[in-house]
PDB file of C-alpha atoms in Angstrom:
ATOM      1  CA  UNK A1196     107.668 126.735  85.170  1.00  0.00           C
ATOM      2  CA  UNK A1197     106.018 124.195  83.688  1.00  0.00           C
ATOM      3  CA  UNK A1198     102.311 122.610  84.888  1.00  0.00           C
ATOM      4  CA  UNK A1199     104.323 119.184  85.536  1.00  0.00           C
ATOM      5  CA  UNK A1200     107.069 121.472  87.535  1.00  0.00           C
ATOM      6  CA  UNK A1201     104.557 123.189  89.529  1.00  0.00           C
ATOM      7  CA  UNK A1202     102.478 119.922  90.303  1.00  0.00           C
ATOM      8  CA  UNK A1203     105.948 118.473  91.459  1.00  0.00           C
ATOM      9  CA  UNK A1204     106.465 121.481  93.524  1.00  0.00           C
ATOM     10  CA  UNK A1205     102.587 121.090  95.105  1.00  0.00           C
ATOM     11  CA  UNK A1206     103.288 117.497  95.732  1.00  0.00           C
ATOM     12  CA  UNK A1207     106.577 118.285  97.650  1.00  0.00           C
ATOM     13  CA  UNK A1208     104.972 121.178  99.650  1.00  0.00           C
ATOM     14  CA  UNK A1209     101.932 118.656 100.775  1.00  0.00           C
ATOM     15  CA  UNK A1210     104.418 115.886 101.699  1.00  0.00           C
ATOM     16  CA  UNK A1211     106.416 118.222 104.005  1.00  0.00           C
ATOM     17  CA  UNK A1212     104.079 120.263 105.568  1.00  0.00           C
ATOM     18  CA  UNK A1213     102.557 119.425 109.009  1.00  0.00           C
ATOM     19  CA  UNK A1214      99.617 121.659 108.318  1.00  0.00           C
ATOM     20  CA  UNK A1215      97.114 122.123 105.788  1.00  0.00           C
ATOM     21  CA  UNK A1216      98.088 124.139 102.759  1.00  0.00           C
ATOM     22  CA  UNK A1217      95.328 126.664 101.249  1.00  0.00           C
ATOM     23  CA  UNK A1218      95.106 126.746  97.327  1.00  0.00           C
ATOM     24  CA  UNK A1219      95.830 130.663  97.717  1.00  0.00           C
ATOM     25  CA  UNK A1220      98.784 129.964  99.655  1.00  0.00           C
ATOM     26  CA  UNK A1221     100.377 127.666  97.149  1.00  0.00           C
ATOM     27  CA  UNK A1222      99.186 130.093  94.317  1.00  0.00           C
ATOM     28  CA  UNK A1223     101.204 133.047  96.115  1.00  0.00           C
ATOM     29  CA  UNK A1224     103.952 130.470  96.380  1.00  0.00           C
ATOM     30  CA  UNK A1225     104.052 129.385  92.742  1.00  0.00           C
ATOM     31  CA  UNK A1226     103.062 132.520  90.893  1.00  0.00           C
ATOM     32  CA  UNK A1227      99.678 131.541  89.717  1.00  0.00           C
ATOM     33  CA  UNK A1228      96.060 131.837  90.380  1.00  0.00           C
ATOM     34  CA  UNK A1229      94.161 129.861  92.881  1.00  0.00           C
ATOM     35  CA  UNK A1230      92.276 128.342  90.010  1.00  0.00           C
ATOM     36  CA  UNK A1231      95.410 127.081  88.375  1.00  0.00           C
ATOM     37  CA  UNK A1232      96.315 125.551  91.743  1.00  0.00           C
ATOM     38  CA  UNK A1233      92.828 123.702  92.075  1.00  0.00           C
ATOM     39  CA  UNK A1234      93.108 122.398  88.840  1.00  0.00           C
ATOM     40  CA  UNK A1235      96.579 121.142  89.348  1.00  0.00           C
ATOM     41  CA  UNK A1236      95.210 119.357  92.629  1.00  0.00           C
ATOM     42  CA  UNK A1237      92.670 117.597  90.281  1.00  0.00           C
ATOM     43  CA  UNK A1238      95.149 116.417  87.907  1.00  0.00           C
ATOM     44  CA  UNK A1239      97.468 115.071  90.948  1.00  0.00           C
ATOM     45  CA  UNK A1240      94.488 113.426  92.369  1.00  0.00           C
ATOM     46  CA  UNK A1241      93.603 112.069  88.993  1.00  0.00           C
ATOM     47  CA  UNK A1242      97.061 110.483  88.702  1.00  0.00           C
ATOM     48  CA  UNK A1243      96.403 108.802  92.013  1.00  0.00           C
ATOM     49  CA  UNK A1244      97.887 111.382  94.781  1.00  0.00           C
ATOM     50  CA  UNK A1245      95.426 111.229  97.824  1.00  0.00           C
ATOM     51  CA  UNK A1246      94.636 114.799  98.771  1.00  0.00           C
ATOM     52  CA  UNK A1247      92.079 115.559 100.886  1.00  0.00           C
ATOM     53  CA  UNK A1248      90.538 119.043 101.245  1.00  0.00           C
ATOM     54  CA  UNK A1249      90.029 120.416 104.575  1.00  0.00           C
ATOM     55  CA  UNK A1250      88.449 123.516 105.772  1.00  0.00           C
ATOM     56  CA  UNK A1251      92.155 125.012 106.209  1.00  0.00           C
ATOM     57  CA  UNK A1252      93.650 123.891 103.064  1.00  0.00           C
ATOM     58  CA  UNK A1253      94.789 120.776 101.222  1.00  0.00           C
ATOM     59  CA  UNK A1254      96.967 117.794 102.800  1.00  0.00           C
ATOM     60  CA  UNK A1255      97.882 114.260 102.038  1.00  0.00           C
ATOM     61  CA  UNK A1256      95.461 111.663 103.315  1.00  0.00           C
ATOM     62  CA  UNK A1257      96.477 109.568 106.409  1.00  0.00           C
ATOM     63  CA  UNK A1258      96.256 105.997 105.000  1.00  0.00           C
ATOM     64  CA  UNK A1259      97.140 104.391 108.214  1.00  0.00           C
ATOM     65  CA  UNK A1260      94.260 105.459 110.587  1.00  0.00           C
ATOM     66  CA  UNK A1261      91.224 102.907 110.483  1.00  0.00           C
ATOM     67  CA  UNK A1262      87.608 104.095 109.449  1.00  0.00           C
ATOM     68  CA  UNK A1263      84.076 103.148 109.917  1.00  0.00           C
ATOM     69  CA  UNK A1264      81.019 104.243 108.170  1.00  0.00           C
ATOM     70  CA  UNK A1265      78.447 105.039 110.489  1.00  0.00           C
ATOM     71  CA  UNK A1266      74.785 105.609 109.378  1.00  0.00           C
ATOM     72  CA  UNK A1267      73.091 108.725 110.923  1.00  0.00           C
ATOM     73  CA  UNK A1268      69.797 110.547 111.126  1.00  0.00           C
ATOM     74  CA  UNK A1269      68.716 114.006 112.581  1.00  0.00           C
ATOM     75  CA  UNK A1270      67.153 117.220 111.872  1.00  0.00           C
ATOM     76  CA  UNK A1271      69.191 120.122 110.619  1.00  0.00           C
ATOM     77  CA  UNK A1272      69.521 122.075 113.917  1.00  0.00           C
ATOM     78  CA  UNK A1273      70.981 118.933 115.434  1.00  0.00           C
ATOM     79  CA  UNK A1274      73.855 118.590 112.932  1.00  0.00           C
ATOM     80  CA  UNK A1275      76.384 120.395 115.147  1.00  0.00           C
ATOM     81  CA  UNK A1276      75.562 118.298 118.335  1.00  0.00           C
ATOM     82  CA  UNK A1277      75.949 114.905 116.250  1.00  0.00           C
ATOM     83  CA  UNK A1278      79.316 116.302 114.819  1.00  0.00           C
ATOM     84  CA  UNK A1279      80.652 117.584 118.208  1.00  0.00           C
ATOM     85  CA  UNK A1280      79.900 114.492 119.936  1.00  0.00           C
ATOM     86  CA  UNK A1281      82.072 112.080 117.092  1.00  0.00           C
ATOM     87  CA  UNK A1282      85.086 114.654 117.555  1.00  0.00           C
ATOM     88  CA  UNK A1283      84.870 114.925 121.435  1.00  0.00           C
ATOM     89  CA  UNK A1284      85.073 111.172 121.592  1.00  0.00           C
ATOM     90  CA  UNK A1285      88.545 111.339 119.454  1.00  0.00           C
ATOM     91  CA  UNK A1286      86.964 110.862 115.997  1.00  0.00           C
ATOM     92  CA  UNK A1287      87.520 112.635 112.531  1.00  0.00           C
ATOM     93  CA  UNK A1288      84.397 113.266 110.346  1.00  0.00           C
ATOM     94  CA  UNK A1289      86.141 112.336 106.941  1.00  0.00           C
ATOM     95  CA  UNK A1290      82.985 112.637 105.044  1.00  0.00           C
ATOM     96  CA  UNK A1291      79.189 112.801 104.457  1.00  0.00           C
ATOM     97  CA  UNK A1292      77.220 110.422 102.062  1.00  0.00           C
ATOM     98  CA  UNK A1293      73.568 110.395 101.087  1.00  0.00           C
ATOM     99  CA  UNK A1294      71.790 108.224  98.465  1.00  0.00           C
ATOM    100  CA  UNK A1295      69.942 110.683  96.360  1.00  0.00           C
ATOM    101  CA  UNK A1296      67.224 109.322  94.097  1.00  0.00           C
ATOM    102  CA  UNK A1297      68.320 110.995  91.050  1.00  0.00           C
ATOM    103  CA  UNK A1298      72.138 111.232  91.389  1.00  0.00           C
ATOM    104  CA  UNK A1299      72.880 108.298  93.530  1.00  0.00           C
ATOM    105  CA  UNK A1300      75.363 108.505  95.985  1.00  0.00           C
ATOM    106  CA  UNK A1301      76.529 112.152  96.695  1.00  0.00           C
ATOM    107  CA  UNK A1302      79.555 112.784  98.946  1.00  0.00           C
ATOM    108  CA  UNK A1303      80.897 115.945 100.696  1.00  0.00           C
ATOM    109  CA  UNK A1304      84.516 115.878 102.128  1.00  0.00           C
ATOM    110  CA  UNK A1305      84.661 117.312 105.334  1.00  0.00           C
ATOM    111  CA  UNK A1306      87.579 116.295 107.450  1.00  0.00           C
ATOM    112  CA  UNK A1307      86.266 117.843 110.891  1.00  0.00           C
ATOM    113  CA  UNK A1308      88.917 117.180 113.683  1.00  0.00           C
ATOM    114  CA  UNK A1309      87.915 119.692 116.206  1.00  0.00           C
ATOM    115  CA  UNK A1310      84.739 121.622 117.662  1.00  0.00           C
ATOM    116  CA  UNK A1311      86.330 124.549 116.082  1.00  0.00           C
ATOM    117  CA  UNK A1312      86.489 122.676 112.589  1.00  0.00           C
ATOM    118  CA  UNK A1313      82.493 122.080 113.247  1.00  0.00           C
ATOM    119  CA  UNK A1314      82.076 125.818 114.311  1.00  0.00           C
ATOM    120  CA  UNK A1315      83.975 127.133 111.058  1.00  0.00           C
ATOM    121  CA  UNK A1316      81.818 124.621 108.947  1.00  0.00           C
ATOM    122  CA  UNK A1317      78.376 125.635 110.570  1.00  0.00           C
ATOM    123  CA  UNK A1318      79.284 129.167 110.057  1.00  0.00           C
ATOM    124  CA  UNK A1319      80.272 128.702 106.651  1.00  0.00           C
ATOM    125  CA  UNK A1320      76.837 126.871 106.206  1.00  0.00           C
ATOM    126  CA  UNK A1321      74.980 129.723 107.589  1.00  0.00           C
ATOM    127  CA  UNK A1322      76.883 132.617 105.913  1.00  0.00           C
ATOM    128  CA  UNK A1323      76.169 130.808 102.387  1.00  0.00           C
ATOM    129  CA  UNK A1324      72.740 130.116 103.379  1.00  0.00           C
ATOM    130  CA  UNK A1325      73.301 126.401 102.596  1.00  0.00           C
ATOM    131  CA  UNK A1326      71.861 123.211 102.965  1.00  0.00           C
ATOM    132  CA  UNK A1327      73.079 120.071 104.486  1.00  0.00           C
ATOM    133  CA  UNK A1328      73.178 116.968 102.270  1.00  0.00           C
ATOM    134  CA  UNK A1329      71.181 114.985 104.599  1.00  0.00           C
ATOM    135  CA  UNK A1330      67.953 117.403 104.072  1.00  0.00           C
ATOM    136  CA  UNK A1331      68.034 115.644 100.499  1.00  0.00           C
ATOM    137  CA  UNK A1332      67.373 112.414 102.291  1.00  0.00           C
ATOM    138  CA  UNK A1333      65.052 113.170 105.345  1.00  0.00           C
ATOM    139  CA  UNK A1334      68.125 113.309 107.347  1.00  0.00           C
ATOM    140  CA  UNK A1335      69.332 110.082 106.872  1.00  0.00           C
ATOM    141  CA  UNK A1336      73.249 110.067 105.757  1.00  0.00           C
ATOM    142  CA  UNK A1337      76.524 107.885 106.201  1.00  0.00           C
ATOM    143  CA  UNK A1338      79.646 109.458 107.757  1.00  0.00           C
ATOM    144  CA  UNK A1339      83.253 107.820 107.339  1.00  0.00           C
ATOM    145  CA  UNK A1340      84.781 108.328 110.552  1.00  0.00           C
ATOM    146  CA  UNK A1341      88.396 107.949 111.570  1.00  0.00           C
ATOM    147  CA  UNK A1342      89.426 106.655 114.795  1.00  0.00           C
ATOM    148  CA  UNK A1343      92.860 105.453 116.659  1.00  0.00           C
ATOM    149  CA  UNK A1344      91.649 102.279 118.597  1.00  0.00           C
ATOM    150  CA  UNK A1345      88.570  99.903 118.653  1.00  0.00           C
ATOM    151  CA  UNK A1346      87.539 101.228 122.259  1.00  0.00           C
ATOM    152  CA  UNK A1347      87.415 104.838 120.443  1.00  0.00           C
ATOM    153  CA  UNK A1348      85.060 103.696 118.019  1.00  0.00           C
ATOM    154  CA  UNK A1349      82.885 102.153 120.439  1.00  0.00           C
ATOM    155  CA  UNK A1350      82.514 105.240 122.235  1.00  0.00           C
ATOM    156  CA  UNK A1351      81.588 107.187 119.189  1.00  0.00           C
ATOM    157  CA  UNK A1352      78.946 105.036 118.682  1.00  0.00           C
ATOM    158  CA  UNK A1353      77.905 105.214 122.025  1.00  0.00           C
ATOM    159  CA  UNK A1354      77.716 108.959 122.131  1.00  0.00           C
ATOM    160  CA  UNK A1355      75.727 108.994 118.769  1.00  0.00           C
ATOM    161  CA  UNK A1356      73.248 106.155 120.176  1.00  0.00           C
ATOM    162  CA  UNK A1357      72.933 108.355 123.159  1.00  0.00           C
ATOM    163  CA  UNK A1358      71.903 111.346 121.476  1.00  0.00           C
ATOM    164  CA  UNK A1359      69.430 109.542 118.974  1.00  0.00           C
ATOM    165  CA  UNK A1360      71.681 109.929 115.998  1.00  0.00           C
ATOM    166  CA  UNK A1361      72.856 106.553 115.089  1.00  0.00           C
ATOM    167  CA  UNK A1362      70.450 104.752 112.769  1.00  0.00           C
ATOM    168  CA  UNK A1363      70.165 101.197 113.640  1.00  0.00           C
ATOM    169  CA  UNK A1364      66.537 100.420 112.773  1.00  0.00           C
TER     170      UNK A1364
END
């Protein structure tokens, strides 16, 4: 199978799957290494295919869902509560972005949809002894948040405001 054929197969798999598909699963299906699949995903993205990485694998981006950018601020020990408030109000945390003084805008894809996703993310953060991007900027960061209705966005903003996380100055 050529690289082009392999990428066509990845595209087809992602187009028909209702769940995220891991790089390991794709690699096994295609008989290549996980790293080859990661490279193929990068090439597909470079050619315009909107692929997002979730904690559970790759999927095609839902371009219909409206999004808003919310500016937040909190200490590292408050991150799980901030994220839980968003998803419990029906939001999807698409990403986190900070403005770094040296590197400029740094963005991390999150795609957190459930409390389970948040627990998985926080567990991986702890296991890897990692740091939140917001630690680089005294807790100030933005989230792109997906929502279904304007009322849902209002509820997300209200719960963040109630928790003291919405940065409104």
